[in-house]
PDB file of C-alpha atoms in Angstrom:
ATOM      1  CA  UNK A   1      63.993 117.100 118.596  1.00  0.00           C
ATOM      2  CA  UNK A   2      66.792 119.659 118.446  1.00  0.00           C
ATOM      3  CA  UNK A   3      65.908 122.854 116.629  1.00  0.00           C
ATOM      4  CA  UNK A   4      68.289 124.089 113.894  1.00  0.00           C
ATOM      5  CA  UNK A   5      70.247 127.246 114.363  1.00  0.00           C
ATOM      6  CA  UNK A   6      68.462 130.325 113.022  1.00  0.00           C
ATOM      7  CA  UNK A   7      70.626 130.660 109.929  1.00  0.00           C
ATOM      8  CA  UNK A   8      71.177 126.947 109.353  1.00  0.00           C
ATOM      9  CA  UNK A   9      71.412 125.788 105.683  1.00  0.00           C
ATOM     10  CA  UNK A  10      71.216 122.313 104.232  1.00  0.00           C
ATOM     11  CA  UNK A  11      74.812 120.934 104.151  1.00  0.00           C
ATOM     12  CA  UNK A  12      76.566 120.621 100.895  1.00  0.00           C
ATOM     13  CA  UNK A  13      76.065 117.266  99.148  1.00  0.00           C
ATOM     14  CA  UNK A  14      78.844 114.711  98.915  1.00  0.00           C
ATOM     15  CA  UNK A  15      81.570 114.991  97.616  1.00  0.00           C
ATOM     16  CA  UNK A  16      81.479 118.848  97.841  1.00  0.00           C
ATOM     17  CA  UNK A  17      80.848 118.498 101.591  1.00  0.00           C
ATOM     18  CA  UNK A  18      84.270 116.906 101.897  1.00  0.00           C
ATOM     19  CA  UNK A  19      85.787 120.331 101.148  1.00  0.00           C
ATOM     20  CA  UNK A  20      83.134 122.863 102.203  1.00  0.00           C
ATOM     21  CA  UNK A  21      80.693 123.558 105.094  1.00  0.00           C
ATOM     22  CA  UNK A  22      78.415 126.494 105.753  1.00  0.00           C
ATOM     23  CA  UNK A  23      79.798 128.860 108.386  1.00  0.00           C
ATOM     24  CA  UNK A  24      76.312 129.489 109.829  1.00  0.00           C
ATOM     25  CA  UNK A  25      75.948 125.740 110.509  1.00  0.00           C
ATOM     26  CA  UNK A  26      79.076 125.759 112.666  1.00  0.00           C
ATOM     27  CA  UNK A  27      79.503 129.473 113.683  1.00  0.00           C
ATOM     28  CA  UNK A  28      82.921 129.197 115.344  1.00  0.00           C
ATOM     29  CA  UNK A  29      86.002 130.805 113.767  1.00  0.00           C
ATOM     30  CA  UNK A  30      88.240 129.628 116.632  1.00  0.00           C
ATOM     31  CA  UNK A  31      89.530 126.589 114.830  1.00  0.00           C
ATOM     32  CA  UNK A  32      90.342 128.491 111.676  1.00  0.00           C
ATOM     33  CA  UNK A  33      92.274 130.990 113.781  1.00  0.00           C
ATOM     34  CA  UNK A  34      93.978 128.268 115.926  1.00  0.00           C
ATOM     35  CA  UNK A  35      94.879 126.185 112.814  1.00  0.00           C
ATOM     36  CA  UNK A  36      95.695 129.211 110.467  1.00  0.00           C
ATOM     37  CA  UNK A  37      99.392 128.365 110.267  1.00  0.00           C
ATOM     38  CA  UNK A  38      98.541 124.847 109.410  1.00  0.00           C
ATOM     39  CA  UNK A  39      96.635 125.860 106.253  1.00  0.00           C
ATOM     40  CA  UNK A  40      93.976 123.227 107.104  1.00  0.00           C
ATOM     41  CA  UNK A  41      90.819 125.282 107.302  1.00  0.00           C
ATOM     42  CA  UNK A  42      89.789 128.775 106.101  1.00  0.00           C
ATOM     43  CA  UNK A  43      86.804 130.906 106.285  1.00  0.00           C
ATOM     44  CA  UNK A  44      85.854 132.073 102.749  1.00  0.00           C
ATOM     45  CA  UNK A  45      82.816 134.393 102.926  1.00  0.00           C
ATOM     46  CA  UNK A  46      79.961 132.342 104.393  1.00  0.00           C
ATOM     47  CA  UNK A  47      81.767 129.011 104.080  1.00  0.00           C
ATOM     48  CA  UNK A  48      84.476 126.971 105.732  1.00  0.00           C
ATOM     49  CA  UNK A  49      86.931 125.491 103.196  1.00  0.00           C
ATOM     50  CA  UNK A  50      88.965 122.440 104.137  1.00  0.00           C
ATOM     51  CA  UNK A  51      92.176 122.652 102.252  1.00  0.00           C
ATOM     52  CA  UNK A  52      93.434 119.159 102.830  1.00  0.00           C
ATOM     53  CA  UNK A  53      96.495 118.106 104.701  1.00  0.00           C
ATOM     54  CA  UNK A  54      97.834 121.183 106.414  1.00  0.00           C
ATOM     55  CA  UNK A  55     100.908 120.611 108.589  1.00  0.00           C
ATOM     56  CA  UNK A  56      99.552 117.482 110.210  1.00  0.00           C
ATOM     57  CA  UNK A  57      99.035 115.771 106.827  1.00  0.00           C
ATOM     58  CA  UNK A  58     101.533 117.544 104.509  1.00  0.00           C
ATOM     59  CA  UNK A  59     101.283 114.612 102.017  1.00  0.00           C
ATOM     60  CA  UNK A  60      97.480 114.487 102.444  1.00  0.00           C
ATOM     61  CA  UNK A  61      95.418 112.088 104.569  1.00  0.00           C
ATOM     62  CA  UNK A  62      95.994 108.958 102.433  1.00  0.00           C
ATOM     63  CA  UNK A  63      99.719 109.077 103.018  1.00  0.00           C
ATOM     64  CA  UNK A  64      99.036 109.596 106.723  1.00  0.00           C
ATOM     65  CA  UNK A  65      96.861 106.445 106.766  1.00  0.00           C
ATOM     66  CA  UNK A  66      99.682 104.552 104.956  1.00  0.00           C
ATOM     67  CA  UNK A  67     102.098 105.699 107.642  1.00  0.00           C
ATOM     68  CA  UNK A  68      99.798 104.248 110.262  1.00  0.00           C
ATOM     69  CA  UNK A  69      99.472 101.018 108.195  1.00  0.00           C
ATOM     70  CA  UNK A  70     103.249 100.633 108.429  1.00  0.00           C
ATOM     71  CA  UNK A  71     102.970 100.603 112.237  1.00  0.00           C
ATOM     72  CA  UNK A  72      99.911  98.496 112.790  1.00  0.00           C
ATOM     73  CA  UNK A  73      97.992  95.962 110.614  1.00  0.00           C
ATOM     74  CA  UNK A  74      95.292  98.230 109.131  1.00  0.00           C
ATOM     75  CA  UNK A  75      95.050  96.259 105.958  1.00  0.00           C
ATOM     76  CA  UNK A  76      94.956  92.808 107.593  1.00  0.00           C
ATOM     77  CA  UNK A  77      91.275  93.006 108.402  1.00  0.00           C
ATOM     78  CA  UNK A  78      91.821  92.725 112.144  1.00  0.00           C
ATOM     79  CA  UNK A  79      91.013  96.434 112.633  1.00  0.00           C
ATOM     80  CA  UNK A  80      87.413  96.796 111.648  1.00  0.00           C
ATOM     81  CA  UNK A  81      86.153  99.610 113.895  1.00  0.00           C
ATOM     82  CA  UNK A  82      87.856 102.817 114.851  1.00  0.00           C
ATOM     83  CA  UNK A  83      86.918 105.981 116.780  1.00  0.00           C
ATOM     84  CA  UNK A  84      88.565 109.302 115.915  1.00  0.00           C
ATOM     85  CA  UNK A  85      88.485 111.795 118.794  1.00  0.00           C
ATOM     86  CA  UNK A  86      88.289 115.483 118.002  1.00  0.00           C
ATOM     87  CA  UNK A  87      86.494 115.129 114.629  1.00  0.00           C
ATOM     88  CA  UNK A  88      83.969 117.922 115.239  1.00  0.00           C
ATOM     89  CA  UNK A  89      83.294 118.889 111.613  1.00  0.00           C
ATOM     90  CA  UNK A  90      82.638 115.304 110.547  1.00  0.00           C
ATOM     91  CA  UNK A  91      78.843 115.382 110.847  1.00  0.00           C
ATOM     92  CA  UNK A  92      78.553 118.604 108.835  1.00  0.00           C
ATOM     93  CA  UNK A  93      80.765 117.197 106.190  1.00  0.00           C
ATOM     94  CA  UNK A  94      78.646 114.138 105.554  1.00  0.00           C
ATOM     95  CA  UNK A  95      80.950 111.644 107.359  1.00  0.00           C
ATOM     96  CA  UNK A  96      79.188 109.096 109.571  1.00  0.00           C
ATOM     97  CA  UNK A  97      79.960 110.392 113.121  1.00  0.00           C
ATOM     98  CA  UNK A  98      78.494 110.790 116.539  1.00  0.00           C
ATOM     99  CA  UNK A  99      78.907 113.683 118.866  1.00  0.00           C
ATOM    100  CA  UNK A 100      80.092 112.757 122.307  1.00  0.00           C
ATOM    101  CA  UNK A 101      81.675 114.852 125.069  1.00  0.00           C
ATOM    102  CA  UNK A 102      84.301 112.885 126.997  1.00  0.00           C
ATOM    103  CA  UNK A 103      84.374 115.498 129.733  1.00  0.00           C
ATOM    104  CA  UNK A 104      80.794 115.168 130.888  1.00  0.00           C
ATOM    105  CA  UNK A 105      80.008 111.486 130.881  1.00  0.00           C
ATOM    106  CA  UNK A 106      80.867 108.181 129.265  1.00  0.00           C
ATOM    107  CA  UNK A 107      80.740 107.976 125.526  1.00  0.00           C
ATOM    108  CA  UNK A 108      77.618 106.296 124.197  1.00  0.00           C
ATOM    109  CA  UNK A 109      79.427 103.165 123.011  1.00  0.00           C
ATOM    110  CA  UNK A 110      79.509  99.806 124.908  1.00  0.00           C
ATOM    111  CA  UNK A 111      82.709  98.546 126.401  1.00  0.00           C
ATOM    112  CA  UNK A 112      85.099  96.870 123.898  1.00  0.00           C
ATOM    113  CA  UNK A 113      83.429  98.407 120.862  1.00  0.00           C
ATOM    114  CA  UNK A 114      86.509  99.490 118.900  1.00  0.00           C
ATOM    115  CA  UNK A 115      89.706  97.957 117.552  1.00  0.00           C
ATOM    116  CA  UNK A 116      91.425 101.343 117.301  1.00  0.00           C
ATOM    117  CA  UNK A 117      91.108 104.823 118.779  1.00  0.00           C
ATOM    118  CA  UNK A 118      92.883 107.760 117.121  1.00  0.00           C
ATOM    119  CA  UNK A 119      93.658 111.354 118.068  1.00  0.00           C
ATOM    120  CA  UNK A 120      95.463 113.696 115.715  1.00  0.00           C
ATOM    121  CA  UNK A 121      96.021 117.106 117.278  1.00  0.00           C
ATOM    122  CA  UNK A 122      92.665 116.766 118.997  1.00  0.00           C
ATOM    123  CA  UNK A 123      93.674 118.970 121.877  1.00  0.00           C
ATOM    124  CA  UNK A 124      92.277 116.616 124.512  1.00  0.00           C
ATOM    125  CA  UNK A 125      94.281 116.865 127.714  1.00  0.00           C
ATOM    126  CA  UNK A 126      94.912 113.159 127.950  1.00  0.00           C
ATOM    127  CA  UNK A 127      97.138 113.499 131.009  1.00  0.00           C
ATOM    128  CA  UNK A 128      94.663 115.496 133.146  1.00  0.00           C
ATOM    129  CA  UNK A 129      92.026 114.383 135.678  1.00  0.00           C
ATOM    130  CA  UNK A 130      93.930 111.254 136.757  1.00  0.00           C
ATOM    131  CA  UNK A 131      93.860 109.993 133.204  1.00  0.00           C
ATOM    132  CA  UNK A 132      90.066 109.942 133.035  1.00  0.00           C
ATOM    133  CA  UNK A 133      90.010 110.356 129.182  1.00  0.00           C
ATOM    134  CA  UNK A 134      92.485 107.511 128.599  1.00  0.00           C
ATOM    135  CA  UNK A 135      90.499 105.367 130.997  1.00  0.00           C
ATOM    136  CA  UNK A 136      87.396 105.991 128.835  1.00  0.00           C
ATOM    137  CA  UNK A 137      89.474 105.017 125.702  1.00  0.00           C
ATOM    138  CA  UNK A 138      90.525 101.884 127.482  1.00  0.00           C
ATOM    139  CA  UNK A 139      86.929 101.065 128.237  1.00  0.00           C
ATOM    140  CA  UNK A 140      85.857 101.225 124.656  1.00  0.00           C
ATOM    141  CA  UNK A 141      88.879  99.553 123.129  1.00  0.00           C
ATOM    142  CA  UNK A 142      88.753  95.735 122.564  1.00  0.00           C
ATOM    143  CA  UNK A 143      91.582  93.719 124.138  1.00  0.00           C
ATOM    144  CA  UNK A 144      94.526  94.017 121.871  1.00  0.00           C
ATOM    145  CA  UNK A 145      93.175  97.330 120.390  1.00  0.00           C
ATOM    146  CA  UNK A 146      95.430 100.230 119.517  1.00  0.00           C
ATOM    147  CA  UNK A 147      95.519 103.825 120.657  1.00  0.00           C
ATOM    148  CA  UNK A 148      97.236 106.245 118.270  1.00  0.00           C
ATOM    149  CA  UNK A 149      98.296 109.779 119.166  1.00  0.00           C
ATOM    150  CA  UNK A 150      99.845 112.159 116.781  1.00  0.00           C
ATOM    151  CA  UNK A 151     100.596 115.811 117.324  1.00  0.00           C
ATOM    152  CA  UNK A 152     101.441 117.404 120.626  1.00  0.00           C
ATOM    153  CA  UNK A 153     103.138 116.206 122.763  1.00  0.00           C
ATOM    154  CA  UNK A 154     104.521 113.487 120.390  1.00  0.00           C
ATOM    155  CA  UNK A 155     107.823 114.668 118.852  1.00  0.00           C
ATOM    156  CA  UNK A 156     108.002 117.617 121.183  1.00  0.00           C
ATOM    157  CA  UNK A 157     111.774 117.727 120.954  1.00  0.00           C
ATOM    158  CA  UNK A 158     111.469 118.624 117.276  1.00  0.00           C
ATOM    159  CA  UNK A 159     108.299 120.798 117.239  1.00  0.00           C
ATOM    160  CA  UNK A 160     108.153 122.532 120.574  1.00  0.00           C
ATOM    161  CA  UNK A 161     108.980 125.970 119.126  1.00  0.00           C
ATOM    162  CA  UNK A 162     106.254 125.839 116.544  1.00  0.00           C
ATOM    163  CA  UNK A 163     103.741 124.771 119.135  1.00  0.00           C
ATOM    164  CA  UNK A 164     104.638 127.881 121.168  1.00  0.00           C
ATOM    165  CA  UNK A 165     105.074 125.844 124.391  1.00  0.00           C
ATOM    166  CA  UNK A 166     108.126 125.190 126.525  1.00  0.00           C
ATOM    167  CA  UNK A 167     110.005 121.962 126.437  1.00  0.00           C
ATOM    168  CA  UNK A 168     109.485 121.092 130.109  1.00  0.00           C
ATOM    169  CA  UNK A 169     105.652 121.317 129.750  1.00  0.00           C
ATOM    170  CA  UNK A 170     105.587 119.023 126.684  1.00  0.00           C
ATOM    171  CA  UNK A 171     107.960 116.522 128.212  1.00  0.00           C
ATOM    172  CA  UNK A 172     105.888 116.529 131.440  1.00  0.00           C
ATOM    173  CA  UNK A 173     102.707 116.012 129.401  1.00  0.00           C
ATOM    174  CA  UNK A 174     104.137 113.124 127.433  1.00  0.00           C
ATOM    175  CA  UNK A 175     105.635 111.485 130.562  1.00  0.00           C
ATOM    176  CA  UNK A 176     102.185 111.765 132.257  1.00  0.00           C
ATOM    177  CA  UNK A 177     100.503 110.072 129.288  1.00  0.00           C
ATOM    178  CA  UNK A 178     103.067 107.319 129.366  1.00  0.00           C
ATOM    179  CA  UNK A 179     102.489 106.837 133.080  1.00  0.00           C
ATOM    180  CA  UNK A 180      98.712 106.533 132.643  1.00  0.00           C
ATOM    181  CA  UNK A 181      99.239 104.116 129.669  1.00  0.00           C
ATOM    182  CA  UNK A 182     101.370 101.895 131.961  1.00  0.00           C
ATOM    183  CA  UNK A 183      98.765 102.001 134.681  1.00  0.00           C
ATOM    184  CA  UNK A 184      96.276 100.776 132.080  1.00  0.00           C
ATOM    185  CA  UNK A 185      98.655  97.908 131.235  1.00  0.00           C
ATOM    186  CA  UNK A 186      99.087  99.225 127.694  1.00  0.00           C
ATOM    187  CA  UNK A 187     102.515  98.726 126.075  1.00  0.00           C
ATOM    188  CA  UNK A 188     103.955 101.249 123.714  1.00  0.00           C
ATOM    189  CA  UNK A 189     104.259  99.608 120.345  1.00  0.00           C
ATOM    190  CA  UNK A 190     106.230 102.364 118.631  1.00  0.00           C
ATOM    191  CA  UNK A 191     106.852 106.078 118.331  1.00  0.00           C
ATOM    192  CA  UNK A 192     107.883 106.910 114.786  1.00  0.00           C
ATOM    193  CA  UNK A 193     107.773 110.278 113.084  1.00  0.00           C
ATOM    194  CA  UNK A 194     104.716 112.065 114.412  1.00  0.00           C
ATOM    195  CA  UNK A 195     102.939 108.948 115.573  1.00  0.00           C
ATOM    196  CA  UNK A 196     102.899 107.059 118.946  1.00  0.00           C
ATOM    197  CA  UNK A 197     101.013 103.765 119.128  1.00  0.00           C
ATOM    198  CA  UNK A 198     100.050 101.865 122.332  1.00  0.00           C
ATOM    199  CA  UNK A 199      98.313  98.492 122.590  1.00  0.00           C
TER     200      UNK A 199
END
């Protein structure tokens, strides 16, 4: 049994938990500072408030999912299971989720468990450690599954100034991701707008 934090409060009930979480339950302001310019999350008194789309989803998440559906067959029924990396607030917000740390050990999923893996500005260094993180994604993806990456370094030529990084670093990062994907025998399906898709 894991003991609750000293100031832990029962989470908000759904659907209010979609938009709010108690600060004391997740006492880390770093994300609200890091994402401040995106208008995605704010600290309001003793609560986090999730404002919606921010810069990653300027037309809200539904439109973002529609964009993905234009690139891969989400609505065909062939994609039934998906994993979203970097969704740290999901549990506190009442979304079915599991905590796993890719850096320390394998994820707690069997091989070939998912039809799709997704990362939207999850800040995972996919190109580091000889591609260890992508190798783990490859392990849990079913044959023919999709890996979707949006945010840095995708579209670095357009956004590099706003990301406060230099072009050479972003190009190098994307090239390294492409190289690991090729080593895994993935093919790049498309790169459109802020999304890149491999299969």
